Short mmCIF file of C-alpha atoms in Angstrom, two decimals:
data_model
loop_
_atom_site.label_atom_id
_atom_site.label_comp_id
_atom_site.label_asym_id
_atom_site.label_seq_id
_atom_site.Cartn_x
_atom_site.Cartn_y
_atom_site.Cartn_z
CA MET A 9 -145.93 -118.48 -7.88
CA LYS A 10 -149.01 -117.39 -10.38
CA THR A 11 -151.24 -119.46 -8.30
CA PHE A 12 -150.13 -118.03 -4.53
CA TRP A 13 -150.34 -114.17 -6.72
CA ILE A 14 -153.85 -116.10 -7.90
CA ILE A 15 -154.85 -116.49 -4.49
CA VAL A 16 -153.68 -113.60 -2.39
CA SER A 17 -155.91 -111.13 -4.57
CA ALA A 18 -159.02 -113.11 -4.77
CA LEU A 19 -159.22 -113.00 -1.28
CA CYS A 20 -157.93 -109.12 -1.39
CA GLY A 21 -160.57 -108.95 -2.97
CA VAL A 22 -164.05 -111.22 -1.10
CA ALA A 23 -162.02 -108.80 1.75
CA ALA A 24 -162.33 -104.98 -0.30
CA VAL A 25 -166.23 -105.95 -0.33
CA LEU A 26 -166.58 -107.22 2.87
CA LEU A 27 -165.21 -104.51 4.23
CA VAL A 28 -167.07 -102.14 2.54
CA LEU A 29 -170.78 -104.39 3.10
CA LEU A 30 -170.44 -105.14 6.47
CA ARG A 31 -168.25 -102.36 8.20
CA ASP A 32 -168.14 -99.12 5.62
CA ASP A 33 -164.60 -98.88 5.92
CA TYR A 34 -163.99 -97.94 2.75
CA GLU A 35 -159.84 -96.58 3.76
CA LYS A 36 -159.87 -99.95 4.48
CA ALA A 37 -161.78 -101.64 1.19
CA PHE A 38 -159.06 -99.44 -0.42
CA ILE A 39 -155.37 -100.69 1.02
CA ALA A 40 -156.80 -104.35 0.96
CA ALA A 41 -158.49 -103.71 -2.88
CA THR A 42 -155.15 -102.01 -3.70
CA VAL A 43 -153.51 -105.04 -2.42
CA GLY A 44 -154.93 -107.42 -4.45
CA ALA A 45 -154.64 -104.95 -7.88
CA VAL A 46 -150.97 -105.11 -7.35
CA ALA A 47 -150.99 -109.01 -6.24
CA TRP A 48 -153.52 -109.81 -9.84
CA PHE A 49 -150.23 -107.55 -11.32
CA LEU A 50 -147.31 -109.89 -9.89
CA SER A 51 -149.49 -112.50 -10.38
CA TYR A 52 -149.94 -111.06 -14.88
CA ARG A 53 -146.13 -110.16 -14.38
CA VAL A 54 -145.12 -114.24 -13.94
CA ARG A 55 -146.76 -115.20 -16.48
CA LEU A 56 -145.08 -112.42 -19.38
CA ARG A 57 -142.23 -114.27 -17.68
CA GLN A 58 -142.90 -117.57 -17.74
CA THR A 59 -143.56 -116.68 -21.41
CA LEU A 60 -141.47 -114.56 -22.12
CA ALA A 61 -139.07 -117.52 -21.10
CA ALA A 62 -139.98 -119.71 -23.50
CA THR A 63 -140.48 -118.21 -25.89
CA ASP A 64 -136.78 -117.06 -25.55
CA LYS A 65 -135.83 -121.05 -25.79
CA THR A 66 -137.38 -121.38 -28.34
CA ASP A 67 -135.92 -118.59 -30.55
CA GLU A 68 -132.21 -120.32 -29.48
CA THR A 69 -133.48 -123.44 -30.66
CA ASP A 70 -134.62 -121.90 -33.65
CA ALA A 71 -130.80 -120.30 -34.03
CA ASP A 72 -128.78 -123.59 -33.95
CA ILE A 73 -130.97 -125.15 -36.01
CA ASP A 74 -131.09 -123.20 -38.87
CA ASP A 75 -126.46 -122.44 -37.62
CA GLU A 76 -127.06 -126.16 -38.30
CA GLN A 77 -128.40 -126.36 -42.33
CA SER A 78 -125.60 -123.22 -42.91
#
């Protein structure tokens, strides 16, 4: 899912640049850039959730080992 949002973000960025350079349509370029920024934040959120899930799993494993040693 992370890759999907990165691709959407990049495509929206390219679309925004093309809208400004080729058509001088700043309103549509702003919308495309905003959607691209939102897509980037969604990809960042997905990565953060994966990292936190891995950290939580590691913490649970460490707690189980500590309980066994006591």
